[in-house]
Coordinates of C-alpha atoms (C1' of nucleotides) in Angstrom, one line a residue:
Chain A
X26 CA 0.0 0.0 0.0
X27 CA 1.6 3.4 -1.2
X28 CA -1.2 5.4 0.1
X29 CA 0.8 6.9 3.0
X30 CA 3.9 7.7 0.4
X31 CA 1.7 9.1 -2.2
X32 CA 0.0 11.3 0.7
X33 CA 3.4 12.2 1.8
X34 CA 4.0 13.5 -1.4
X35 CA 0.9 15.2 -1.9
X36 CA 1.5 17.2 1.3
X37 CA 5.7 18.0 -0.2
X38 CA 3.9 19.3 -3.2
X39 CA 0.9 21.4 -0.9
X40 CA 3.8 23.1 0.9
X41 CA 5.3 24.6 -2.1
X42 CA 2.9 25.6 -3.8
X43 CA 0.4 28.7 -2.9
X44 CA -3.4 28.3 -3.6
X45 CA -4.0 30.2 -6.3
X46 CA -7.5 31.4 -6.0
X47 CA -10.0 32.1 -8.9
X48 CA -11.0 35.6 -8.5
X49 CA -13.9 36.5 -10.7
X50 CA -14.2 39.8 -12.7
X51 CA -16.7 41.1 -11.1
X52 CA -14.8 40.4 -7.7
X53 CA -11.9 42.6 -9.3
X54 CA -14.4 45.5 -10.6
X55 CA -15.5 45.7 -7.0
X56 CA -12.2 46.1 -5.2
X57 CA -11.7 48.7 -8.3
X58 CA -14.1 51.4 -7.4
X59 CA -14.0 50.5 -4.2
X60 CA -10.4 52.0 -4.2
X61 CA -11.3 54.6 -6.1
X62 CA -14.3 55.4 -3.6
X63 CA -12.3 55.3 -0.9
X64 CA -9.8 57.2 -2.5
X65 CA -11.8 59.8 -3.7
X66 CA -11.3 59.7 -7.2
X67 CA -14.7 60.2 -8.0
X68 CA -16.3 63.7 -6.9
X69 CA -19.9 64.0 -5.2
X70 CA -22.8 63.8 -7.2
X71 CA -20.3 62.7 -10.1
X72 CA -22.9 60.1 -11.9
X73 CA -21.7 57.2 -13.5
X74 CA -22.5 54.5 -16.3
X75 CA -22.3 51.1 -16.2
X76 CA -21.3 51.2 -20.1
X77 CA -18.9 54.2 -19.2
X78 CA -17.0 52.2 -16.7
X79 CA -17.2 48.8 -18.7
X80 CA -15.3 50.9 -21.2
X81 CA -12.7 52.3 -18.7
X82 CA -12.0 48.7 -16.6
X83 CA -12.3 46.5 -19.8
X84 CA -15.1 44.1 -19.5
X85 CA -18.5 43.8 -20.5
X86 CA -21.8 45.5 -18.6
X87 CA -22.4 42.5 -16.5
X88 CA -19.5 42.6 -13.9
X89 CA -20.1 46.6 -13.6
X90 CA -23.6 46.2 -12.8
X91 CA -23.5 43.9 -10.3
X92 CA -20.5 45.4 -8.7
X93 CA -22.5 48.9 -8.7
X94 CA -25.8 47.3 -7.3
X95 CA -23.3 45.8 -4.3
X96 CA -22.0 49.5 -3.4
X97 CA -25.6 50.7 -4.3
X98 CA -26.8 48.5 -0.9
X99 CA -23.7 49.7 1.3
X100 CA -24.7 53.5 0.2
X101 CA -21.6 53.6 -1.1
X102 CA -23.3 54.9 -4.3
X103 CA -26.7 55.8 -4.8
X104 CA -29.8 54.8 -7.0
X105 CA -31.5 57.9 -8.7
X106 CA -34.8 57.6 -9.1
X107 CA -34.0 57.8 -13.1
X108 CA -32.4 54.3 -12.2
X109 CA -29.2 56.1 -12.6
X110 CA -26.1 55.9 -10.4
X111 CA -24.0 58.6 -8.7
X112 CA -21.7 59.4 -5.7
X113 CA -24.1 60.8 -3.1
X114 CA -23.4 64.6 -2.8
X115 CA -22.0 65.8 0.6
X116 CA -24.5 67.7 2.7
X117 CA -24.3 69.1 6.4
X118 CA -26.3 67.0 8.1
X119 CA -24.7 63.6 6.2
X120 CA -21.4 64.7 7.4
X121 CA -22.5 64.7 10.7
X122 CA -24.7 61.7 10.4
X123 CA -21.2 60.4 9.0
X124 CA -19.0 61.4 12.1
X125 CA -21.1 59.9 14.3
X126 CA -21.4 57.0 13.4
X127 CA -17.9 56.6 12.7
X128 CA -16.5 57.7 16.8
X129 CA -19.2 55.7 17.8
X130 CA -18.2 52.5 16.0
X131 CA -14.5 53.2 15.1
X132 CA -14.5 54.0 18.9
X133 CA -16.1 50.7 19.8
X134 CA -13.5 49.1 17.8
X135 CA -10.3 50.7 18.8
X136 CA -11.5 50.0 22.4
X137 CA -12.1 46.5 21.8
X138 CA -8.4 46.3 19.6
X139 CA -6.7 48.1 22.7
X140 CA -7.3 45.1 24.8
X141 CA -6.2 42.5 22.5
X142 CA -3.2 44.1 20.3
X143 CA -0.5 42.4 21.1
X144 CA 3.4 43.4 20.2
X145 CA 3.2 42.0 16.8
X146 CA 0.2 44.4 16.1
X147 CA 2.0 47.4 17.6
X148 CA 5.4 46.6 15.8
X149 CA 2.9 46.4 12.6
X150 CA 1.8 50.0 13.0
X151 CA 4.8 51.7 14.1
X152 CA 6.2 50.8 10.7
X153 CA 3.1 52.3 9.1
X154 CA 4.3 55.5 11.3
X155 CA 7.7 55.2 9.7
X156 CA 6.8 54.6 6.1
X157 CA 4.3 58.0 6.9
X158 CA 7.9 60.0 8.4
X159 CA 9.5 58.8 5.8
X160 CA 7.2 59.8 3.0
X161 CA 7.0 63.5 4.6
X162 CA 10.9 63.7 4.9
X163 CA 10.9 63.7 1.2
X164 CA 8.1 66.0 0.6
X165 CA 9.1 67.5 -2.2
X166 CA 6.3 65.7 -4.0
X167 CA 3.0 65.5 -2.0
X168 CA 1.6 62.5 -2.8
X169 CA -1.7 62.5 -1.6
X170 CA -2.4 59.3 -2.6
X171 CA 0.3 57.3 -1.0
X172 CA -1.2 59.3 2.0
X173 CA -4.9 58.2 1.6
X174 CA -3.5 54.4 1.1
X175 CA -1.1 54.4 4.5
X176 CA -4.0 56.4 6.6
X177 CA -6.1 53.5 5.6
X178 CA -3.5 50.7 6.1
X179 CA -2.8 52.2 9.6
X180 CA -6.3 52.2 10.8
X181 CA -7.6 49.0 9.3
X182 CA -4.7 47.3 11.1
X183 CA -5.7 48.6 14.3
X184 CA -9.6 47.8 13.2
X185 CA -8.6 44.0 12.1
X186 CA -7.5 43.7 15.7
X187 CA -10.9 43.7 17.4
X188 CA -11.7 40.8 16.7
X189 CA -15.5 41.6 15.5
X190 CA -16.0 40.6 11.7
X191 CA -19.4 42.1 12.1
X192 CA -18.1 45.4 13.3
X193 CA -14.9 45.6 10.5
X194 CA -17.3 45.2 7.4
X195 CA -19.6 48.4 9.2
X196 CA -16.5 50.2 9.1
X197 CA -15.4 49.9 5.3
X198 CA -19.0 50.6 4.9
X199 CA -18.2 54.1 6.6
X200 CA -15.0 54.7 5.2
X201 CA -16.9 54.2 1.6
X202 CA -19.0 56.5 2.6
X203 CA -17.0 59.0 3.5
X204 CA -14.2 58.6 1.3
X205 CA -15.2 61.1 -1.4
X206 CA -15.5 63.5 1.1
X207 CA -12.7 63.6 3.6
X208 CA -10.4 63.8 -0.5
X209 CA -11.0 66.8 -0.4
X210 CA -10.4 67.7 3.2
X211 CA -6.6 65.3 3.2
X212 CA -6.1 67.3 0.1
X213 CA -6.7 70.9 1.4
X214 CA -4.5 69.8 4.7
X215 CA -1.8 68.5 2.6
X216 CA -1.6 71.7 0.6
X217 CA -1.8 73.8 3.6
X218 CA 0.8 72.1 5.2
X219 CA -1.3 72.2 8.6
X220 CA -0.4 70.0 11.7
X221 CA 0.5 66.5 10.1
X222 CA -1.5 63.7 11.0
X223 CA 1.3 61.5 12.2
X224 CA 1.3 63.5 15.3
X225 CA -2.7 62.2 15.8
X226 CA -1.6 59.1 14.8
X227 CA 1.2 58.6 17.2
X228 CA -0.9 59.6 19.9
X229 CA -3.2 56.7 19.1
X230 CA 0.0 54.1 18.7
X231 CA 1.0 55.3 22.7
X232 CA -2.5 54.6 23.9
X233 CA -2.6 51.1 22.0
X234 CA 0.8 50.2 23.3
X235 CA -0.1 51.1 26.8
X236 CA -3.5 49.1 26.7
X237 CA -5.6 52.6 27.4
X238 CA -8.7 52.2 25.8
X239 CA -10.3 54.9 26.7
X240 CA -7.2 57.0 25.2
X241 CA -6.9 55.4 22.0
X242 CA -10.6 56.2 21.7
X243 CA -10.0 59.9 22.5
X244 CA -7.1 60.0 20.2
X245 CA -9.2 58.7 17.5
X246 CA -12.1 60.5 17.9
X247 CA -9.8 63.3 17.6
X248 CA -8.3 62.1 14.0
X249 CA -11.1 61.5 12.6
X250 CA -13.4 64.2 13.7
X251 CA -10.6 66.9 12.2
X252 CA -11.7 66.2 8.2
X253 CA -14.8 66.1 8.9
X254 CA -14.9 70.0 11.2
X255 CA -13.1 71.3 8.5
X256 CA -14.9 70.2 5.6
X257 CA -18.1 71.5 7.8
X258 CA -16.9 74.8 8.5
X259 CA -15.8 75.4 4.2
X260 CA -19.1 74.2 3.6
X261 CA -20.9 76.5 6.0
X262 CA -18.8 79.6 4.6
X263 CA -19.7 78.4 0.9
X264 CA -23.1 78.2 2.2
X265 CA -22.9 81.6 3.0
X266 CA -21.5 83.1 0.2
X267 CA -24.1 81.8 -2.0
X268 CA -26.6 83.6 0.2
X269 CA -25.0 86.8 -0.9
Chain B
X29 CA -50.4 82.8 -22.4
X30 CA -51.8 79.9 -21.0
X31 CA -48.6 78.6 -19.4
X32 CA -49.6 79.2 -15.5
X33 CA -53.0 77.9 -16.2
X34 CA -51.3 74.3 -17.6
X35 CA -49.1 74.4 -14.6
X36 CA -51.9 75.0 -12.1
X37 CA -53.6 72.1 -13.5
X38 CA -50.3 69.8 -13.9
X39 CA -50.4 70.6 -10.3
X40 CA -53.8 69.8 -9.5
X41 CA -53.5 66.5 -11.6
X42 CA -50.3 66.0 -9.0
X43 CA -52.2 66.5 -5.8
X44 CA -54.6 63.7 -6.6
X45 CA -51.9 60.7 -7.8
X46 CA -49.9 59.1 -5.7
X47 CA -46.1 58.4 -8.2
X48 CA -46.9 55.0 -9.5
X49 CA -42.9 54.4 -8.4
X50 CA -40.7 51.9 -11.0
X51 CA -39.8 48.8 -8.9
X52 CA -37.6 46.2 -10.8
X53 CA -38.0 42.4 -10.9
X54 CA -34.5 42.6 -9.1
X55 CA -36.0 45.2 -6.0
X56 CA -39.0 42.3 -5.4
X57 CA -36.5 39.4 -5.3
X58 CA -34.1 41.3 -3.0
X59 CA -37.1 42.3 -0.7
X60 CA -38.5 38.9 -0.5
X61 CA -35.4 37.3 0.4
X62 CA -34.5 40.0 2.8
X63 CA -38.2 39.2 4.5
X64 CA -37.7 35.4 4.1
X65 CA -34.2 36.0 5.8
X66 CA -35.6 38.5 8.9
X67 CA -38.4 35.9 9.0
X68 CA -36.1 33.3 9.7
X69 CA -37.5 31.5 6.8
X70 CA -34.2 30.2 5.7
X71 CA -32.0 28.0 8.5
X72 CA -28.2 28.6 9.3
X73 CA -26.0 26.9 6.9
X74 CA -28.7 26.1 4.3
X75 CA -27.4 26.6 1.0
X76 CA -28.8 28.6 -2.1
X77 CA -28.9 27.9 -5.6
X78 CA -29.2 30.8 -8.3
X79 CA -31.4 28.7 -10.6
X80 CA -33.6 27.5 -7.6
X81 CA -34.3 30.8 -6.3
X82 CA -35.1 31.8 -9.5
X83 CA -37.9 29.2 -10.1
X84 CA -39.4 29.8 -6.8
X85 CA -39.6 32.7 -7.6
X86 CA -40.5 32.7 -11.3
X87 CA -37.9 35.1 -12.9
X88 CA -35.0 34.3 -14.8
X89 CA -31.6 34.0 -13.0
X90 CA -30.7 37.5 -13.7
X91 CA -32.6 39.4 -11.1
X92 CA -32.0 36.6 -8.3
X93 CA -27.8 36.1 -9.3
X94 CA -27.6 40.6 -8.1
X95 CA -29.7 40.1 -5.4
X96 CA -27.6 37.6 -4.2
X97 CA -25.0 39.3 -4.7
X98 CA -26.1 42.4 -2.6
X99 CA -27.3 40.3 0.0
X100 CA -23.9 39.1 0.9
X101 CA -21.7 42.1 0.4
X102 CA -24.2 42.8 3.7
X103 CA -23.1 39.7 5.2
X104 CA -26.6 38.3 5.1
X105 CA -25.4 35.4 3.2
X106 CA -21.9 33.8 2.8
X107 CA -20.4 33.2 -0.4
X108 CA -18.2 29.7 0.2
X109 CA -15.0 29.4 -1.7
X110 CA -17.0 26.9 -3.7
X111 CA -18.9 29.9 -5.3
X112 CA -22.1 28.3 -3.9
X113 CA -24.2 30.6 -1.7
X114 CA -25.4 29.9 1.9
X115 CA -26.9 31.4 4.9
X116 CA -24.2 31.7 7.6
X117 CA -24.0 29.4 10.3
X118 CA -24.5 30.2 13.9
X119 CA -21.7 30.3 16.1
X120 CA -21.3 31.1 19.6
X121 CA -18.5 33.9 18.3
X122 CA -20.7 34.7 15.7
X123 CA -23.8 35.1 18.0
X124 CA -21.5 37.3 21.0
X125 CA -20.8 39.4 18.0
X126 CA -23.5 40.1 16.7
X127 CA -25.3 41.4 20.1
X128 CA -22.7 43.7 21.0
X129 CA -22.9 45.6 17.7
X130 CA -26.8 45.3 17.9
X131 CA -26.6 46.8 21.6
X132 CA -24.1 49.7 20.8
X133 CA -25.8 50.7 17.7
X134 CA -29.4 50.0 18.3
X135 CA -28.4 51.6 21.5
X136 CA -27.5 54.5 20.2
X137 CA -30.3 54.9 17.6
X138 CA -33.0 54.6 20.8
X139 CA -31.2 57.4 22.4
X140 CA -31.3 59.5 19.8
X141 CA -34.8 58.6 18.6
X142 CA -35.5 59.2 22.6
X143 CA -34.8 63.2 22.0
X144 CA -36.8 63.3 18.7
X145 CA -40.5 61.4 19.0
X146 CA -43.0 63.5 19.1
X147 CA -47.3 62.2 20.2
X148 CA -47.4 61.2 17.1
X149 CA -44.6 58.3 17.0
X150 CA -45.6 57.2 20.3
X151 CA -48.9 56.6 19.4
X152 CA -47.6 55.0 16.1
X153 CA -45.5 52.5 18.4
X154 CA -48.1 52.2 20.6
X155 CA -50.7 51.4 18.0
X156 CA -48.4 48.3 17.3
X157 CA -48.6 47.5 21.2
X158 CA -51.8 47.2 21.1
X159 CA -52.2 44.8 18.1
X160 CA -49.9 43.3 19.7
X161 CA -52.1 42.2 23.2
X162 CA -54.5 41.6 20.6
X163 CA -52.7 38.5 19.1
X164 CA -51.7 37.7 22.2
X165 CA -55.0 37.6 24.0
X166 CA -56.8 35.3 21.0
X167 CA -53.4 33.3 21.7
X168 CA -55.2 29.8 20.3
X169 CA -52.9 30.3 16.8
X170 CA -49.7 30.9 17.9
X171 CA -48.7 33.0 14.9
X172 CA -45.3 33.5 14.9
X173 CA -45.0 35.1 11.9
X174 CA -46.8 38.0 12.5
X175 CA -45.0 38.3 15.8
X176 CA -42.2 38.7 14.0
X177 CA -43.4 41.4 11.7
X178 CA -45.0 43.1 14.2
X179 CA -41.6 42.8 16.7
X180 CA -39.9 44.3 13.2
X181 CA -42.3 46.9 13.1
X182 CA -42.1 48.4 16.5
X183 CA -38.4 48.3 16.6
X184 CA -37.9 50.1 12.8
X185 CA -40.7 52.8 14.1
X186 CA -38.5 53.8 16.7
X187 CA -35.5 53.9 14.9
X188 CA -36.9 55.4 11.5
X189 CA -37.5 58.5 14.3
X190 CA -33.6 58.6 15.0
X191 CA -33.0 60.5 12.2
X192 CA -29.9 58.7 11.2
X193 CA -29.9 58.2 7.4
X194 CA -26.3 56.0 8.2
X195 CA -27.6 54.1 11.2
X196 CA -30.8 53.0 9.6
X197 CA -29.4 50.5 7.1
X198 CA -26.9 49.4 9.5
X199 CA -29.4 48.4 12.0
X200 CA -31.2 46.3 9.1
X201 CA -28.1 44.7 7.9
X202 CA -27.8 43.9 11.3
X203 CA -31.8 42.3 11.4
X204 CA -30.6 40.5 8.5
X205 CA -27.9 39.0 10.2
X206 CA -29.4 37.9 13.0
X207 CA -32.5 37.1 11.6
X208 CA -32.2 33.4 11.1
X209 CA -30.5 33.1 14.5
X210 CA -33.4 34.4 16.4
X211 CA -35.6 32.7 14.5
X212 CA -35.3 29.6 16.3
X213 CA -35.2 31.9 19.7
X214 CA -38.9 33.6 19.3
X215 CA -40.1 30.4 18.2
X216 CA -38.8 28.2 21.1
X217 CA -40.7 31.4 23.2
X218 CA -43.6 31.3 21.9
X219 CA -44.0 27.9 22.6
X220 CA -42.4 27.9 26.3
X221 CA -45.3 30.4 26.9
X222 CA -42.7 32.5 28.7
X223 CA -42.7 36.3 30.0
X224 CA -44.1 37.6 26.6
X225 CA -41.6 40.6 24.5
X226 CA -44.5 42.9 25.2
X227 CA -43.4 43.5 28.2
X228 CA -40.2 44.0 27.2
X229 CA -41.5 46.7 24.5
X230 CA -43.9 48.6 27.2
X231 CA -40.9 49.9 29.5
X232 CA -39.1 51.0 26.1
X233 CA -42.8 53.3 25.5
X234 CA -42.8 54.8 28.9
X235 CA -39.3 55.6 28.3
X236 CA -39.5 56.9 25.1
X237 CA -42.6 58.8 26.1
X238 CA -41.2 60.4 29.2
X239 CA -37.8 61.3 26.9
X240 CA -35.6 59.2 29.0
X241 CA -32.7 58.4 26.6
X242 CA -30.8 56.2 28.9
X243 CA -33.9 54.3 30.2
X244 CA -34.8 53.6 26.9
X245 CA -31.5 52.1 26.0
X246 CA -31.2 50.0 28.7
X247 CA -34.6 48.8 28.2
X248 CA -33.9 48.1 24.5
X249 CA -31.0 45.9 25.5
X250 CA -32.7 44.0 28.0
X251 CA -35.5 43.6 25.1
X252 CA -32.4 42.6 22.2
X253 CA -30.3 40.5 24.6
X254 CA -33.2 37.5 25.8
X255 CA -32.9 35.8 22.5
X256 CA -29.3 35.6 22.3
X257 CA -28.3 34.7 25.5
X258 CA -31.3 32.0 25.2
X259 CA -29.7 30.9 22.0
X260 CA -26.5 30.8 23.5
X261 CA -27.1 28.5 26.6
X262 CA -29.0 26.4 23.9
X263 CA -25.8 26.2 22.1
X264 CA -23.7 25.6 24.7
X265 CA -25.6 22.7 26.2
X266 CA -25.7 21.4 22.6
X267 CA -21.5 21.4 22.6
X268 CA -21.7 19.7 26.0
X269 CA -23.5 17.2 24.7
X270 CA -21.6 16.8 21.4
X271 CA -18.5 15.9 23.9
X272 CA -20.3 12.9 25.4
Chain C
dT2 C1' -14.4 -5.4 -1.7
dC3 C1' -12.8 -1.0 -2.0
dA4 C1' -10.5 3.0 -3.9
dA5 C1' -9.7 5.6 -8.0
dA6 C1' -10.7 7.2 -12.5
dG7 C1' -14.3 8.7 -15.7
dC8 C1' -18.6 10.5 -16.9
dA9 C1' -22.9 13.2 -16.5
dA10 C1' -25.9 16.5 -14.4
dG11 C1' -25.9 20.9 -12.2
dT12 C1' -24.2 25.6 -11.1
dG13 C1' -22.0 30.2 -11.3
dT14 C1' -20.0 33.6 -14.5
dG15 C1' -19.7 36.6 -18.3
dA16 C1' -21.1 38.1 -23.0
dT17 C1' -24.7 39.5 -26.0
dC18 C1' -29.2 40.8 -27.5
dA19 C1' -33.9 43.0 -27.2
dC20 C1' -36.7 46.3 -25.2
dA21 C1' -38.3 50.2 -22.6
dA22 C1' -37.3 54.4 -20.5
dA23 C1' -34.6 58.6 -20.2
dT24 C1' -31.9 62.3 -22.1
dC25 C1' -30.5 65.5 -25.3
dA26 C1' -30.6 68.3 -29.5
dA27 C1' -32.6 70.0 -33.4
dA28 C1' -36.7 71.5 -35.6
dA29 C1' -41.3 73.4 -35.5
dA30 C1' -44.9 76.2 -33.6
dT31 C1' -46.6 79.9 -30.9
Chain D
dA29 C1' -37.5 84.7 -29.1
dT30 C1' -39.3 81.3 -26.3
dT31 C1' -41.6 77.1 -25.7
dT32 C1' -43.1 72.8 -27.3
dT33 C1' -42.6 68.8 -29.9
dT34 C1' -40.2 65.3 -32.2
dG35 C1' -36.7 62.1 -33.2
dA36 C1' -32.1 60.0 -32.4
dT37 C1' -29.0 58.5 -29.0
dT38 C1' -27.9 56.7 -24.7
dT39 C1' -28.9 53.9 -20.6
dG40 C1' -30.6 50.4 -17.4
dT41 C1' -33.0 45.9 -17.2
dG42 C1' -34.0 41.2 -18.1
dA43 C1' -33.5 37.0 -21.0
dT44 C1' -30.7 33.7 -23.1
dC45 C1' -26.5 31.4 -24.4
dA46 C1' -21.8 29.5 -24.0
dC47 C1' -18.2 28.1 -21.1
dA48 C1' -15.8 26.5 -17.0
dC49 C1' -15.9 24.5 -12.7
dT50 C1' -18.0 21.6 -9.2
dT51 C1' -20.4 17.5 -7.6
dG52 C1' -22.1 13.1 -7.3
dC53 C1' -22.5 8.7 -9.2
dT54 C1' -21.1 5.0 -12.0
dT55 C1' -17.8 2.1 -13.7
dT56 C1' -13.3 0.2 -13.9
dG57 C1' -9.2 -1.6 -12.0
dA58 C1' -6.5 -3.7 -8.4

DNA sequence: TCAAAGCAAGTGTGATCACAAATCAAAAAT
DNA sequence: ATTTTTGATTTGTGATCACACTTGCTTTGA
């Protein structure tokens, strides 16, 4: 009987070799514009087409419209009632609605993460911190997106740590959401060369590494609210100039 | 020129229809699953075919494959590696996780709902009360069904009155995750015959009527929390047993 | 007798087509 | 000149088809 050698080999060959995992098209369409989303590469109320970005990502209608109808249901995007599609525009009271909901489950989470991050996690951030120095030591060319991409990276780290895979897909939900807002407000910041958001960010990385909960949450509460108070206050004054 | 009296007729013509409203093939498969999921129609771990959704339903596979697909970027459903579809199965993780994020969201929703219902929402949730006692007091069909609707309603009035447009379809993603878990919870009350939700659901009305935020929440989680941690001792004796 | 190979039915995915509704621009009417 | 109408183009929706992968059963071989 060969059946233990012939498993033996089996396993030789399993331990080489990576699993190579069929992703569809539509699966890769998704994780497109969901980067752009989050990104901000599409502007408020910007509408789109499902045979526009077919065109653009190189497929046919069919992975774009299911794609689409899945950011539809995370209000990612929005369904006109002409059954077409755009980015929903930013309003006051959204951004609020926005912030809210992001200290109070953000907050939840980095409370819960504080409790269970262990070296390995800090060590994981603290490089995302270096990358961040290392990228504004250089800054001759503001690269906003590299900052948009290692913002996210840094948070979702901290976020994967709470253990809750109920709370972390809530959470890309809200960063969808948001993302073609807060563009705007990282790109206004980096131009103005205000406060960096390392310093924020380091803040949080103390409280984690100290096991302070209730810090970390204060520190993040304090991140994330600063986009959002800005972009109110430039929409408030725009608000008032078109009163004039 | 006629123009204002066309308009004041277009207008008159407007006041008496109600909009006749466009709903696809694709909007009625998505809300009849989501009802058949709340419902608890569906068990934990069954699994779901494209084609035979589509012929219980009568519709082509088109409108039932991008339901689908909506329903589990929601994490109402599971896509399996094996590109087959399937209700997730209950676990006590799972089950843990899923109350906490009910309790700090529906939490917060009730508190803010608290500040904002006016007569007129508390009669509304108190109309439902009352059909309620209704069922219950011509208890010889034990319809849980309708109980279920009916616990959906009450709850959704009160949060509809949050005035949260990011919270809202949180909370139902969160119904529709839960959904088939409690399922076997209500049913398992109904027939025990125990301490009845309605209960439960008057000390939330007082609270909500006398604008106390916090005694609202608290009664809200007391409400949320019976089915869970009655599903949970059910699952845990079920493990104890399994080690025998 | 039992495990492995082979075959057949079933299933998800993507492309294409037909159709209805919406949008936009040019032409016609007031 | 302004408004209305008309027609062409664009767009979303649903159906159908082709293809690839999975699954379960039968058959074959040891």
């Amino acid at each position: 009987m060969q059946k233990a050698a012939i498993e033996r080999n089996n396993e030789a060959i399993a331990a080489q070799l990576a699993p190579v995992g069929r992703e569809t098209v539509q699966d890769r369409v998704y994780s497109e514009l969901r980067r752009a989303l989050i990104g901000g590469l599409f502007e408020p109320s910007q509408v789109l087409t499902i045979r526009g970005l077919a065109d653009a990502l190189v497929t046919s209608t069919m992975p774009v419209r299911e794609a689409l109808g899945r950011l539809i249901t995370e209000k990612a995007l929005e369904a006109l009632p002409n059954r077409s599609v755009r980015v929903p525009p930013i309003t006051l009271e959204r951004l609020d609605d926005l912030l809210r909901a992001r200290i109070l489950i953000e907050g939840e989470a980095i409370a819960l993460a504080a409790a269970r991050m262990g070296p390995r996690q800090i060590a994981t951030i603290e490089t995302i911190l270096g990358e961040w120095d290392e990228m504004r030591a250089l800054k001759h060319k503001k690269d906003v997106d590299r900052e948009v991409t290692l913002n996210q990276s840094f948070h979702f780290e901290i976020y994967r740590s709470c253990g809750s895979a109920v709370l972390i897909p809530m959470i890309e939900s809200l960063w969808l959401q948001s993302g073609p807002c807060i563009r705007v407000a990282i790109y206004a910041f980096s131009e103005a060369g205000e406060v960096d958001t390392a310093q924020y960010h380091r803040r949080i990385v103390t409280a984690l590494a100290t096991q302070d909960a209730q810090a970390a949450r204060e520190s993040l509460v304090a991140d994330i609210s600063r986009p959002f108070t800005f972009l109110r206050s430039k929409l408030q004054s725009a608000a008032a100039k078109d009163q004039t």
